[in-house]
Short mmCIF file of C-alpha atoms and ligand atoms in Angstrom, two decimals:
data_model
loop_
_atom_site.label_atom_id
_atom_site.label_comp_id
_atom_site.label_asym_id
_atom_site.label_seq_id
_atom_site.Cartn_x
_atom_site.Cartn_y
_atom_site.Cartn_z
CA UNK Z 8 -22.26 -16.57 12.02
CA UNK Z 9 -25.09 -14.15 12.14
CA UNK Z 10 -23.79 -11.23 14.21
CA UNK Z 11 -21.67 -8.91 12.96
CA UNK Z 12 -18.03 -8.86 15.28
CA UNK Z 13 -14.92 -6.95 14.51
CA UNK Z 14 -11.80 -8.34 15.99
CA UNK Z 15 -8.70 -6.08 16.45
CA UNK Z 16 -5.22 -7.29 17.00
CA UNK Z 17 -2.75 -5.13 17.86
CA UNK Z 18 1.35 -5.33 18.74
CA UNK Z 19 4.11 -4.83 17.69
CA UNK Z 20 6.55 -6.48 14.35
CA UNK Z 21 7.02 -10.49 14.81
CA UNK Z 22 4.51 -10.45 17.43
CA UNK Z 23 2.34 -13.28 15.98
CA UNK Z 24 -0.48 -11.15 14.67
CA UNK Z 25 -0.73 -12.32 10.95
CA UNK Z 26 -0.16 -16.03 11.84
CA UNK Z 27 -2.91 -16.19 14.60
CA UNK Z 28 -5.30 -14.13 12.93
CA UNK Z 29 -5.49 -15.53 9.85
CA UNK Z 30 -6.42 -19.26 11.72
CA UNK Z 31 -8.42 -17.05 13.94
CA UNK Z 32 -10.14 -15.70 10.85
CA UNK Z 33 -10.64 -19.47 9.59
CA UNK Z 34 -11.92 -20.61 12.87
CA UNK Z 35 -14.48 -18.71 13.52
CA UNK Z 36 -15.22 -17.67 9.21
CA UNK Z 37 -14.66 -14.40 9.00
CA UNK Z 38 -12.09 -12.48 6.74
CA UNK Z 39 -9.02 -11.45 7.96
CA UNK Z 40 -7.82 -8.01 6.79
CA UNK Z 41 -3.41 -7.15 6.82
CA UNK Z 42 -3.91 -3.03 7.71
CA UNK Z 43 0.48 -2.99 7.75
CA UNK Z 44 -0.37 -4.24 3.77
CA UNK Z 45 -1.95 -1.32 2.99
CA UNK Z 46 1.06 1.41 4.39
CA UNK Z 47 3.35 -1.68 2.85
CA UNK Z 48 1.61 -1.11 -0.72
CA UNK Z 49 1.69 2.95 -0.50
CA UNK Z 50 5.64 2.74 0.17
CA UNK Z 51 6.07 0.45 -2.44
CA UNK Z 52 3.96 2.97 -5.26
CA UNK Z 53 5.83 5.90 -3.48
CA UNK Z 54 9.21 3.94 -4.28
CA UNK Z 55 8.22 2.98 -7.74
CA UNK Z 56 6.86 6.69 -8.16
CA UNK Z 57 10.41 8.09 -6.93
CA UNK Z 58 8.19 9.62 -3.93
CA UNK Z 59 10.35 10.96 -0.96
CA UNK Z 60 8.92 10.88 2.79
CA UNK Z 61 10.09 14.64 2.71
CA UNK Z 62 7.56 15.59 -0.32
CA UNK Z 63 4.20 15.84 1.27
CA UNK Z 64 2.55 17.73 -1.71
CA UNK Z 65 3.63 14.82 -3.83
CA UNK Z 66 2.28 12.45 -1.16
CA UNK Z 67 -0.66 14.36 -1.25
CA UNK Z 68 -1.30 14.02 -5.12
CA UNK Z 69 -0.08 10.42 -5.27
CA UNK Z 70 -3.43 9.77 -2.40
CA UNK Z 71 -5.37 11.50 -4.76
CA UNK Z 72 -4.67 9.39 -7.51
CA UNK Z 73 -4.59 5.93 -5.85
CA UNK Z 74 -7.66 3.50 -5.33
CA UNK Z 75 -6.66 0.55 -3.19
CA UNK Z 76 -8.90 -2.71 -3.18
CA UNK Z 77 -8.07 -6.36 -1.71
CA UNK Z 78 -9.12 -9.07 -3.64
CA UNK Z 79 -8.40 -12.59 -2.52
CA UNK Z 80 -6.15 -11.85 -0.12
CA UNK Z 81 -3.90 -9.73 -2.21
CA UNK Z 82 -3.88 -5.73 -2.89
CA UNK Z 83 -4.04 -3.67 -5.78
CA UNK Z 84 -3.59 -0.48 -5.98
CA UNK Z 85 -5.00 1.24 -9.13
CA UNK Z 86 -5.57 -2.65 -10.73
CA UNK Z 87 -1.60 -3.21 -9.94
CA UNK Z 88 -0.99 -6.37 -7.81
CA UNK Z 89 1.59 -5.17 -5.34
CA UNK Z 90 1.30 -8.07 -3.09
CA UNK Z 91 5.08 -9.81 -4.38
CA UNK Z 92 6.77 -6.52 -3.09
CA UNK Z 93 5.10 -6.34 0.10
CA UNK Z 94 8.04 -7.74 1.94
CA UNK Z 95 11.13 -6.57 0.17
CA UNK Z 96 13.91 -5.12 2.24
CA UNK Z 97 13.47 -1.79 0.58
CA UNK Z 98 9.86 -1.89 1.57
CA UNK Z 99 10.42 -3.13 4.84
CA UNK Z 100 12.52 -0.43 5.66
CA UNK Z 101 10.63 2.70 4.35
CA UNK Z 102 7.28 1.59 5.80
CA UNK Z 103 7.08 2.30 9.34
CA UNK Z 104 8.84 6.12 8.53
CA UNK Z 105 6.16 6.36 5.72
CA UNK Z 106 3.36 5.49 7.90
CA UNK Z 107 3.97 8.48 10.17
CA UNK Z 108 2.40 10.59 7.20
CA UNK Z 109 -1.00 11.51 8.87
CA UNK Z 110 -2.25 12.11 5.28
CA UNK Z 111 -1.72 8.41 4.66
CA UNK Z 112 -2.93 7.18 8.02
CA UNK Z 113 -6.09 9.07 7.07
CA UNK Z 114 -5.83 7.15 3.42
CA UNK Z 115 -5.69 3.72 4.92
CA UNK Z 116 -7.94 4.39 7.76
CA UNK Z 117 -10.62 5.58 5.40
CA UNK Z 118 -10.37 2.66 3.44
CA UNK Z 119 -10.15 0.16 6.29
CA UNK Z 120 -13.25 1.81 7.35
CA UNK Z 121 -15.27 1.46 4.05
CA UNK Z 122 -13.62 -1.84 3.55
CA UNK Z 123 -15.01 -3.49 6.50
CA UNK Z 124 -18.42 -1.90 6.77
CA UNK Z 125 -21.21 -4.12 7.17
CA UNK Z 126 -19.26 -7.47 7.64
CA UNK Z 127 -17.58 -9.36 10.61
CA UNK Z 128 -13.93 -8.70 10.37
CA UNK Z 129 -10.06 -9.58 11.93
CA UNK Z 130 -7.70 -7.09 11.85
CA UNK Z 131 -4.25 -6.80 12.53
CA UNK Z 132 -2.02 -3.22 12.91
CA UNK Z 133 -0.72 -1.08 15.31
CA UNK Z 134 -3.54 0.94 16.09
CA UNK Z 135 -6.66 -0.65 15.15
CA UNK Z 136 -8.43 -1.21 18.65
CA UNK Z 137 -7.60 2.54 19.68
CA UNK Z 138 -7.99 4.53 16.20
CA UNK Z 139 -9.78 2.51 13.25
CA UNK Z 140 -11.96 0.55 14.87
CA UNK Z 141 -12.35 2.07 18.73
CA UNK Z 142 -15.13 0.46 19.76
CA UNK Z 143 -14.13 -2.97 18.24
CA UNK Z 144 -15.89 -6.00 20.04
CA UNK Z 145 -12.69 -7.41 21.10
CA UNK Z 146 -9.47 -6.21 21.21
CA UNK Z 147 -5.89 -8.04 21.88
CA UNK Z 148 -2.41 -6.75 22.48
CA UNK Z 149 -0.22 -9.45 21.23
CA UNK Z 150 3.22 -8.44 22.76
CA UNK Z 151 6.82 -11.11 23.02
CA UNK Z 152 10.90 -10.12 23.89
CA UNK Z 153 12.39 -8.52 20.83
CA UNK Z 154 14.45 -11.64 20.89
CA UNK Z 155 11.51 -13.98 20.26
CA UNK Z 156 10.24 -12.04 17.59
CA UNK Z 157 13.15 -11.50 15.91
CA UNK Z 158 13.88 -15.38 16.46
CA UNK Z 159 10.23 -15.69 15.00
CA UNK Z 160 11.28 -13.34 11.39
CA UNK Z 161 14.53 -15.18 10.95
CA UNK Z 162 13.03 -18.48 10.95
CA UNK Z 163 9.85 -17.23 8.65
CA UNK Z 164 13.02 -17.22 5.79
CA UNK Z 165 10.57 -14.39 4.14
CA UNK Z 166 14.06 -12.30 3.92
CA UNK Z 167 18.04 -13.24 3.68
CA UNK Z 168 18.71 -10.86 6.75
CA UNK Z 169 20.88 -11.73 9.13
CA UNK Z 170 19.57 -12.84 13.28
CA UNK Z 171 20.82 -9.10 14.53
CA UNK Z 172 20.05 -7.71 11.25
CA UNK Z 173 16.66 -8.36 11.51
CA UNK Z 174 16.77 -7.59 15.31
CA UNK Z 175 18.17 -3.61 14.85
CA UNK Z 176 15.43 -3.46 12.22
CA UNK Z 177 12.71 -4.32 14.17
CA UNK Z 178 14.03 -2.08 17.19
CA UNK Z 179 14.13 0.58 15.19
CA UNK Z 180 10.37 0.35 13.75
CA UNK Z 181 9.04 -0.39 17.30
CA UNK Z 182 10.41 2.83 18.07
CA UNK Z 183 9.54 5.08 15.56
CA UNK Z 184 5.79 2.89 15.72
CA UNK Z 185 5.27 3.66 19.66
CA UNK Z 186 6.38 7.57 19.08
CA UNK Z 187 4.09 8.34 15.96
CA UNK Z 188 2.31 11.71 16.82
CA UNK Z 189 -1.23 9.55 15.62
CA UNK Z 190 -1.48 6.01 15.25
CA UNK Z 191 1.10 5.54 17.97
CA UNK Z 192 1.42 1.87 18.51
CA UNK Z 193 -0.16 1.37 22.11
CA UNK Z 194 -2.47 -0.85 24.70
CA UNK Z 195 -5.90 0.24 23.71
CA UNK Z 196 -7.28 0.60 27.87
CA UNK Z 197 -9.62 -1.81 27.33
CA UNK Z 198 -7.68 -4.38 25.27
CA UNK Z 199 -6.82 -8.13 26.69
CA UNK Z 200 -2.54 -8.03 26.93
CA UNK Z 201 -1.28 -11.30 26.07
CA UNK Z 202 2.57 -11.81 26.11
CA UNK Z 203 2.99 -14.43 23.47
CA UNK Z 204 6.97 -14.85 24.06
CA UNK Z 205 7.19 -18.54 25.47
CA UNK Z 206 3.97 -19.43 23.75
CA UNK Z 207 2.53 -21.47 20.50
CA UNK Z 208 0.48 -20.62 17.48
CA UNK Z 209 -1.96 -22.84 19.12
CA UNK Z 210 -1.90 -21.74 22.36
CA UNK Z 211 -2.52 -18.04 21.23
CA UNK Z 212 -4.94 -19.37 19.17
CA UNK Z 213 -7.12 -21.31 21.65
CA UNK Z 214 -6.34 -18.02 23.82
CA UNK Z 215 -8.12 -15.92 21.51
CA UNK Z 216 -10.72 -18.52 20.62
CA UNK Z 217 -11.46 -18.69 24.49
CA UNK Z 218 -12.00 -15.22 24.93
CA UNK Z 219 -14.25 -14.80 21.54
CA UNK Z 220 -16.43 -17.82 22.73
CA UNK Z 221 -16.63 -16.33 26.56
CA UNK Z 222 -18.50 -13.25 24.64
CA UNK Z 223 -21.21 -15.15 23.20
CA UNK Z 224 -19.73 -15.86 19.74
CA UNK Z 225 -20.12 -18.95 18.22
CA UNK Z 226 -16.77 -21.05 17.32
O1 LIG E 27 2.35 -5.22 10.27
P1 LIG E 27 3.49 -4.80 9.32
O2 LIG E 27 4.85 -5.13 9.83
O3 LIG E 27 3.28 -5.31 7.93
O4 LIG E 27 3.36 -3.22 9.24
C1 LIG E 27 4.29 -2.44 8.49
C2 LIG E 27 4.37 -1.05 9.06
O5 LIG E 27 3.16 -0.35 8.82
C3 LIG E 27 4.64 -0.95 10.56
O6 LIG E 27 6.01 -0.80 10.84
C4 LIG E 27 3.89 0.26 10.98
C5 LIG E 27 2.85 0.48 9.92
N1 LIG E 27 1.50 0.20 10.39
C6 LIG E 27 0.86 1.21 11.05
O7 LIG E 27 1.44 2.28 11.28
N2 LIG E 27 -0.43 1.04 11.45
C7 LIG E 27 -1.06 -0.12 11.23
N3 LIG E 27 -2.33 -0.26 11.62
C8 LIG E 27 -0.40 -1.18 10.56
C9 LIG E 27 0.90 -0.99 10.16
#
């Protein structure tokens, strides 16, 4: 592929995003970047760093010190592989509080910025298609029930959480993601809604595919 496209893909926890885009990603060879990663990686160095939400001049210095890079699919963050942690409980339930920071969403947005110059990118997050990347070539809502999704998480077996377990938590991250003062997680206006709920991997897929090829893209 010659021309240079940036896909963003938006919605909210157990949505699809990371499963479609990263076939997305291999259909049409480009890379596919994990944005929630990055705001997954700062919460686990604030963790490790005994870093409180409440202590924004720490949070502060800790930005100051950290250089993030992605390498192979995995992220380092001052040469430390933090990818294993990514999905811990402990992470899991920090991040989306953590992420409010506006400091940090400045952090990763900078780097998701740098990151991607130049080169033909998918991108999943929360607010990619109306803050990082605004005038993105394409840009898709994923949305599905809060049962679905939380159907979707339980059978991933990526944690021992209990069906309403994992429901409550992901209720209670869509909420504090759609209220976030920036980076609020919402339908960019001119973003393509698709309601994956009684739908497949594939069928999002060729969905996405579909709309990429429409556009002129080769696939
Ligand atoms: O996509 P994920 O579940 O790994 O994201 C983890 C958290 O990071 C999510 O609850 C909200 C936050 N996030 C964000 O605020 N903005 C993004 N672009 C991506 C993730």
């Amino acid at each position: 592929m010659e021309k240079i496209i940036v896909v963003a893909i938006d919605g909210p926890a157990g949505a699809g995003k990371s499963t479609v885009a990263k076939i997305v990603a291999n259909r049409v060879d480009i890379e596919y970047v994990d944005s929630g990663a990055i705001y997954r990686a700062i919460t686990k160095k604030m963790l490790d760093s005994n870093i409180k939400i409440e202590d924004y001049s720490k949070i502060e210095e800790l930005l100051k010190d950290i250089n993030i890079s992605l390498l192979n699919g995995k992220i380092f963050i001052n040469g430390e592989d933090l990818t294993p942690f990514l999905r811990t409980k402990e992470v899991t339930e920090l991040v989306s509080p953590v992420s409010n920071n506006v400091a940090i969403r400045h952090k990763v947005n900078e780097f998701l910025n740098e990151y991607s110059k130049n080169k033909s990118i998918i991108m999943d997050g929360r607010d990619i298609g109306t803050v990082v990347f605004p005038n993105a070539d394409f840009k898709i809502y994923l949305d599905a029930s809060l049962e679905k999704r939380s159907q979707r998480r339980f059978l991933e077996k990526t944690t021992n959480m209990s069906l309403d377990d994992i429901a409550h938590s992901i209720k209670k991250r869509d909420d504090n993601d759609k209220n976030k003062s920036f980076g609020a997680l919402k339908v960019a206006s001119d973003a393509i809604y698709l309601d994956t709920t009684d739908l497949s991997v594939d069928e999002v897929v060729d969905n996405i595919l579909k709309i990429i090829k429409y556009n002129g893209v080769k696939v």
